[in-house]
Amino acid sequence: MNIALASPTLAHTALPARLQCASNHPAHAHRFAGSARMPTWLSQTRNVPSLEAEVCFQIHDRFYYGPDRIDDPSDLERFAETLAPPAIALIASSMVRSAEALGHEAELAAYYRQIVRLARHHQRPFNSIRQYFWLRLWLWNPEHEAYVSFPWYDSFAEIDRVLKALVETEAGPVHDDADQGWAVRIHAQDEAVHLLQHDPDEDETHAAIRVPRAELVRQVAQLRERTQGLIARLSSELGADVWTSYVRTEPSFAP
């Protein structure tokens, strides 16, 4: 059972276990580095015929309104209310993929409205509930056990840095970033996209794959357009955009 926490430190929990990274992140810089030489790690990648790219809206089954500092684990139950999931057919109960949300924007908006309503009732500022509005970028092919995750990217602006670079970079470095216990490198070479995800702290590789670029780019272009449309509709329904970028001021949600 996914317990929604007011503390962002404990709230990175919506992806499957192998895609999760649990901890709060500070503001971080994204690093894009180029090199005249082909990176040596490209030779370590394995062929995967395709990857599915998705932006996922995280879903929680509880709304936590207790203290940010949790000293007693029982507080997670005592200061929580049940959240009704969106009335959408889902592959995974912890997320709504953009393809699943398309045509069901009203149902997804209704899920978010109950969060806003509970936050008002319990007088919780947005900073204590922002995790309920986080997004996740997910690249995967379960048949070939290929998974690449971006657990530190919570907003579409962060996610779109990757998507935009995938579409626009035909050859050379696409994306290079690292945070606590996680690092991803993406490189385009010879009509293919190479992706490496590893844990630099434990020196452990989680994914080293190579996929045809043309199909991935086509899919990512559609994903960008679809996600932007969904966010526009949700923002209109709720009266505030809390998905596109990091929210620094208290949003004014619709009554």
Tab-separated table of C-alpha atoms in Angstrom:
chain	number	residue	atom	x	y	z
A	1	MET	CA	0.000	0.000	0.000
A	2	ASN	CA	1.398	3.393	-0.977
A	3	ILE	CA	1.205	5.839	1.929
A	4	ALA	CA	1.202	9.457	0.813
A	5	LEU	CA	3.485	11.496	3.008
A	6	ALA	CA	3.515	15.196	3.632
A	7	SER	CA	7.279	15.049	3.986
A	8	PRO	CA	8.814	15.163	0.463
A	9	THR	CA	11.764	13.236	1.894
A	10	LEU	CA	9.649	10.092	2.042
A	11	ALA	CA	7.361	10.595	-0.893
A	12	HIS	CA	9.219	9.336	-3.980
A	13	THR	CA	7.255	6.072	-4.153
A	14	ALA	CA	5.026	5.796	-7.199
A	15	LEU	CA	7.096	3.692	-9.625
A	16	PRO	CA	7.705	-0.059	-9.446
A	17	ALA	CA	10.427	-1.052	-6.989
A	18	ARG	CA	13.193	-1.296	-9.563
A	19	LEU	CA	12.335	2.230	-10.750
A	20	GLN	CA	12.089	3.888	-7.352
A	21	CYS	CA	14.573	6.104	-5.590
A	22	ALA	CA	13.391	7.224	-2.164
A	23	SER	CA	14.704	10.508	-0.861
A	24	ASN	CA	14.095	14.206	-1.172
A	25	HIS	CA	16.168	16.145	-3.629
A	26	PRO	CA	17.444	19.686	-3.299
A	27	ALA	CA	17.573	21.959	-6.294
A	28	HIS	CA	19.984	20.318	-8.663
A	29	ALA	CA	21.820	21.297	-11.832
A	30	HIS	CA	21.516	19.282	-15.003
A	31	ARG	CA	24.789	18.588	-16.710
A	32	PHE	CA	25.177	18.147	-20.432
A	33	ALA	CA	28.684	17.291	-21.525
A	34	GLY	CA	30.017	16.683	-25.008
A	35	SER	CA	33.120	14.953	-26.205
A	36	ALA	CA	34.808	14.511	-29.565
A	37	ARG	CA	35.379	10.854	-28.749
A	38	MET	CA	32.668	8.237	-28.599
A	39	PRO	CA	32.005	7.343	-24.939
A	40	THR	CA	33.483	3.977	-24.009
A	41	TRP	CA	30.280	2.833	-22.313
A	42	LEU	CA	28.447	2.681	-25.663
A	43	SER	CA	30.138	-0.622	-26.412
A	44	GLN	CA	28.570	-2.113	-23.278
A	45	THR	CA	24.955	-1.522	-24.341
A	46	ARG	CA	22.694	-4.355	-25.519
A	47	ASN	CA	20.163	-4.174	-28.315
A	48	VAL	CA	16.531	-3.667	-27.377
A	49	PRO	CA	14.042	-3.424	-30.269
A	50	SER	CA	12.055	-0.559	-28.751
A	51	LEU	CA	11.261	1.409	-25.628
A	52	GLU	CA	7.900	2.745	-24.531
A	53	ALA	CA	8.152	6.316	-23.311
A	54	GLU	CA	5.553	7.629	-20.889
A	55	VAL	CA	4.930	10.516	-18.540
A	56	CYS	CA	3.032	9.258	-15.501
A	57	PHE	CA	0.867	11.128	-13.015
A	58	GLN	CA	1.562	9.678	-9.575
A	59	ILE	CA	-1.429	8.361	-7.643
A	60	HIS	CA	-1.626	8.013	-3.857
A	61	ASP	CA	-4.176	6.114	-1.813
A	62	ARG	CA	-3.830	8.235	1.353
A	63	PHE	CA	-3.696	11.940	2.125
A	64	TYR	CA	-1.375	12.606	5.044
A	65	TYR	CA	-1.985	15.802	7.038
A	66	GLY	CA	0.129	15.189	10.132
A	67	PRO	CA	3.429	16.760	11.196
A	68	ASP	CA	6.215	16.948	8.630
A	69	ARG	CA	8.555	15.238	11.069
A	70	ILE	CA	7.255	11.740	11.720
A	71	ASP	CA	8.485	10.384	15.058
A	72	ASP	CA	5.759	7.802	15.562
A	73	PRO	CA	5.014	5.474	12.578
A	74	SER	CA	1.415	5.213	13.763
A	75	ASP	CA	1.011	8.874	12.737
A	76	LEU	CA	0.932	7.678	9.135
A	77	GLU	CA	-2.429	6.044	9.844
A	78	ARG	CA	-3.738	8.423	12.477
A	79	PHE	CA	-3.260	11.572	10.392
A	80	ALA	CA	-4.409	10.248	7.028
A	81	GLU	CA	-7.557	10.150	4.951
A	82	THR	CA	-8.335	7.755	2.121
A	83	LEU	CA	-8.068	9.082	-1.415
A	84	ALA	CA	-10.406	7.718	-4.062
A	85	PRO	CA	-8.423	6.703	-7.157
A	86	PRO	CA	-9.333	8.281	-10.474
A	87	ALA	CA	-12.088	6.427	-12.308
A	88	ILE	CA	-9.714	5.350	-15.074
A	89	ALA	CA	-8.666	1.852	-16.129
A	90	LEU	CA	-5.004	1.629	-15.078
A	91	ILE	CA	-2.219	-0.854	-15.664
A	92	ALA	CA	-0.633	0.181	-12.363
A	93	SER	CA	-2.647	1.604	-9.472
A	94	SER	CA	0.173	3.945	-8.437
A	95	MET	CA	0.229	5.931	-11.680
A	96	VAL	CA	-1.857	7.212	-14.548
A	97	ARG	CA	0.049	7.118	-17.806
A	98	SER	CA	-0.582	9.990	-20.205
A	99	ALA	CA	-2.082	7.583	-22.733
A	100	GLU	CA	-4.515	6.377	-20.061
A	101	ALA	CA	-5.442	9.928	-19.069
A	102	LEU	CA	-6.232	10.997	-22.620
A	103	GLY	CA	-9.995	11.330	-22.873
A	104	HIS	CA	-10.297	10.990	-19.085
A	105	GLU	CA	-9.021	14.394	-18.053
A	106	ALA	CA	-12.153	15.109	-16.005
A	107	GLU	CA	-11.667	11.936	-13.969
A	108	LEU	CA	-8.027	12.769	-13.271
A	109	ALA	CA	-8.966	16.338	-12.347
A	110	ALA	CA	-11.555	14.982	-9.892
A	111	TYR	CA	-8.804	12.969	-8.177
A	112	TYR	CA	-6.701	16.106	-7.760
A	113	ARG	CA	-9.656	18.175	-6.531
A	114	GLN	CA	-10.082	15.921	-3.513
A	115	ILE	CA	-6.441	16.576	-2.614
A	116	VAL	CA	-7.006	20.328	-2.843
A	117	ARG	CA	-10.185	20.000	-0.779
A	118	LEU	CA	-8.444	17.995	1.949
A	119	ALA	CA	-5.496	20.395	2.001
A	120	ARG	CA	-7.869	23.286	2.608
A	121	HIS	CA	-9.741	21.372	5.264
A	122	HIS	CA	-6.557	20.506	7.154
A	123	GLN	CA	-4.904	23.876	6.411
A	124	ARG	CA	-1.926	22.350	4.672
A	125	PRO	CA	0.209	24.680	2.513
A	126	PHE	CA	1.138	23.589	-0.973
A	127	ASN	CA	4.716	22.891	0.051
A	128	SER	CA	3.466	20.029	2.232
A	129	ILE	CA	1.320	18.487	-0.515
A	130	ARG	CA	3.374	19.119	-3.648
A	131	GLN	CA	4.333	15.423	-3.895
A	132	TYR	CA	0.727	14.550	-4.776
A	133	PHE	CA	1.194	16.397	-8.075
A	134	TRP	CA	4.527	14.921	-9.111
A	135	LEU	CA	5.127	13.396	-12.527
A	136	ARG	CA	7.495	10.638	-13.579
A	137	LEU	CA	9.256	9.907	-16.863
A	138	TRP	CA	9.375	6.197	-17.596
A	139	LEU	CA	11.205	4.414	-20.439
A	140	TRP	CA	10.755	0.678	-20.493
A	141	ASN	CA	10.344	-2.582	-22.368
A	142	PRO	CA	9.224	-5.233	-19.853
A	143	GLU	CA	9.527	-8.072	-22.363
A	144	HIS	CA	13.251	-7.373	-22.641
A	145	GLU	CA	13.618	-6.339	-18.982
A	146	ALA	CA	14.744	-2.866	-19.995
A	147	TYR	CA	13.903	-0.013	-17.616
A	148	VAL	CA	15.240	3.530	-17.402
A	149	SER	CA	13.870	5.829	-14.696
A	150	PHE	CA	14.235	9.485	-13.739
A	151	PRO	CA	13.182	9.512	-10.066
A	152	TRP	CA	14.494	13.014	-9.341
A	153	TYR	CA	12.432	14.744	-12.028
A	154	ASP	CA	9.087	15.807	-10.567
A	155	SER	CA	7.844	18.427	-13.041
A	156	PHE	CA	7.260	18.418	-16.775
A	157	ALA	CA	9.903	21.105	-17.266
A	158	GLU	CA	12.520	18.737	-15.859
A	159	ILE	CA	11.185	15.798	-17.849
A	160	ASP	CA	10.937	17.788	-21.071
A	161	ARG	CA	14.642	18.566	-20.997
A	162	VAL	CA	15.163	14.877	-21.711
A	163	LEU	CA	12.330	14.539	-24.218
A	164	LYS	CA	13.294	17.662	-26.175
A	165	ALA	CA	16.923	16.567	-26.381
A	166	LEU	CA	15.894	13.092	-27.560
A	167	VAL	CA	13.926	14.621	-30.425
A	168	GLU	CA	16.458	17.271	-31.444
A	169	THR	CA	19.809	15.488	-31.026
A	170	GLU	CA	20.571	13.274	-34.018
A	171	ALA	CA	24.120	12.443	-32.946
A	172	GLY	CA	26.226	13.059	-29.877
A	173	PRO	CA	25.453	13.625	-26.193
A	174	VAL	CA	21.737	13.854	-25.448
A	175	HIS	CA	21.478	14.000	-21.657
A	176	ASP	CA	23.805	13.487	-18.711
A	177	ASP	CA	22.692	13.942	-15.111
A	178	ALA	CA	23.312	12.483	-11.673
A	179	ASP	CA	21.867	12.775	-8.197
A	180	GLN	CA	21.896	10.724	-4.998
A	181	GLY	CA	22.357	7.060	-5.922
A	182	TRP	CA	21.340	7.651	-9.544
A	183	ALA	CA	22.908	8.665	-12.834
A	184	VAL	CA	21.699	8.575	-16.438
A	185	ARG	CA	23.615	9.115	-19.652
A	186	ILE	CA	22.002	9.210	-23.079
A	187	HIS	CA	23.913	9.352	-26.352
A	188	ALA	CA	22.781	9.237	-29.999
A	189	GLN	CA	25.030	7.353	-32.408
A	190	ASP	CA	24.533	5.651	-35.798
A	191	GLU	CA	20.722	5.976	-35.873
A	192	ALA	CA	20.452	4.541	-32.357
A	193	VAL	CA	19.963	5.934	-28.866
A	194	HIS	CA	22.172	4.511	-26.135
A	195	LEU	CA	20.986	4.763	-22.527
A	196	LEU	CA	22.952	4.028	-19.370
A	197	GLN	CA	21.462	4.149	-15.881
A	198	HIS	CA	23.667	3.334	-12.928
A	199	ASP	CA	24.224	3.940	-9.247
A	200	PRO	CA	27.521	5.845	-8.957
A	201	ASP	CA	27.595	5.379	-5.186
A	202	GLU	CA	27.459	1.577	-5.390
A	203	ASP	CA	29.103	1.276	-8.830
A	204	GLU	CA	26.113	-0.737	-10.027
A	205	THR	CA	24.642	-0.636	-13.545
A	206	HIS	CA	20.849	-0.890	-13.797
A	207	ALA	CA	20.432	-0.474	-17.546
A	208	ALA	CA	22.746	-0.297	-20.559
A	209	ILE	CA	20.659	-0.490	-23.700
A	210	ARG	CA	20.564	0.587	-27.341
A	211	VAL	CA	17.338	1.239	-29.269
A	212	PRO	CA	16.523	2.445	-32.801
A	213	ARG	CA	16.274	6.220	-32.723
A	214	ALA	CA	13.578	6.901	-35.341
A	215	GLU	CA	10.735	5.099	-33.564
A	216	LEU	CA	11.702	6.439	-30.149
A	217	VAL	CA	11.772	10.008	-31.494
A	218	ARG	CA	8.352	9.592	-33.123
A	219	GLN	CA	6.894	8.319	-29.880
A	220	VAL	CA	8.547	11.001	-27.742
A	221	ALA	CA	7.265	13.782	-30.005
A	222	GLN	CA	3.720	12.495	-29.537
A	223	LEU	CA	4.275	12.153	-25.804
A	224	ARG	CA	5.373	15.767	-25.463
A	225	GLU	CA	2.316	17.043	-27.265
A	226	ARG	CA	-0.038	14.747	-25.353
A	227	THR	CA	1.368	15.653	-21.947
A	228	GLN	CA	1.293	19.382	-22.621
A	229	GLY	CA	-2.363	19.060	-23.608
A	230	LEU	CA	-3.217	17.099	-20.480
A	231	ILE	CA	-1.499	19.613	-18.220
A	232	ALA	CA	-3.318	22.483	-19.936
A	233	ARG	CA	-6.666	20.771	-19.345
A	234	LEU	CA	-5.880	19.904	-15.704
A	235	SER	CA	-4.678	23.457	-15.058
A	236	SER	CA	-7.922	24.815	-16.463
A	237	GLU	CA	-9.972	22.418	-14.326
A	238	LEU	CA	-8.136	23.216	-11.075
A	239	GLY	CA	-7.387	26.874	-11.716
A	240	ALA	CA	-3.609	26.511	-11.310
A	241	ASP	CA	-0.738	24.804	-13.122
A	242	VAL	CA	1.230	22.753	-10.578
A	243	TRP	CA	2.680	20.243	-13.048
A	244	THR	CA	4.737	22.216	-15.577
A	245	SER	CA	7.435	23.583	-13.282
A	246	TYR	CA	8.470	23.793	-9.652
A	247	VAL	CA	5.893	25.868	-7.765
A	248	ARG	CA	7.547	28.523	-5.566
A	249	THR	CA	4.484	30.527	-4.494
A	250	GLU	CA	1.202	29.292	-3.033
A	251	PRO	CA	-1.079	28.478	-6.001
A	252	SER	CA	-4.638	29.796	-6.133
A	253	PHE	CA	-6.760	26.765	-6.887
A	254	ALA	CA	-10.325	27.205	-8.101
A	255	PRO	CA	-12.979	27.055	-5.330
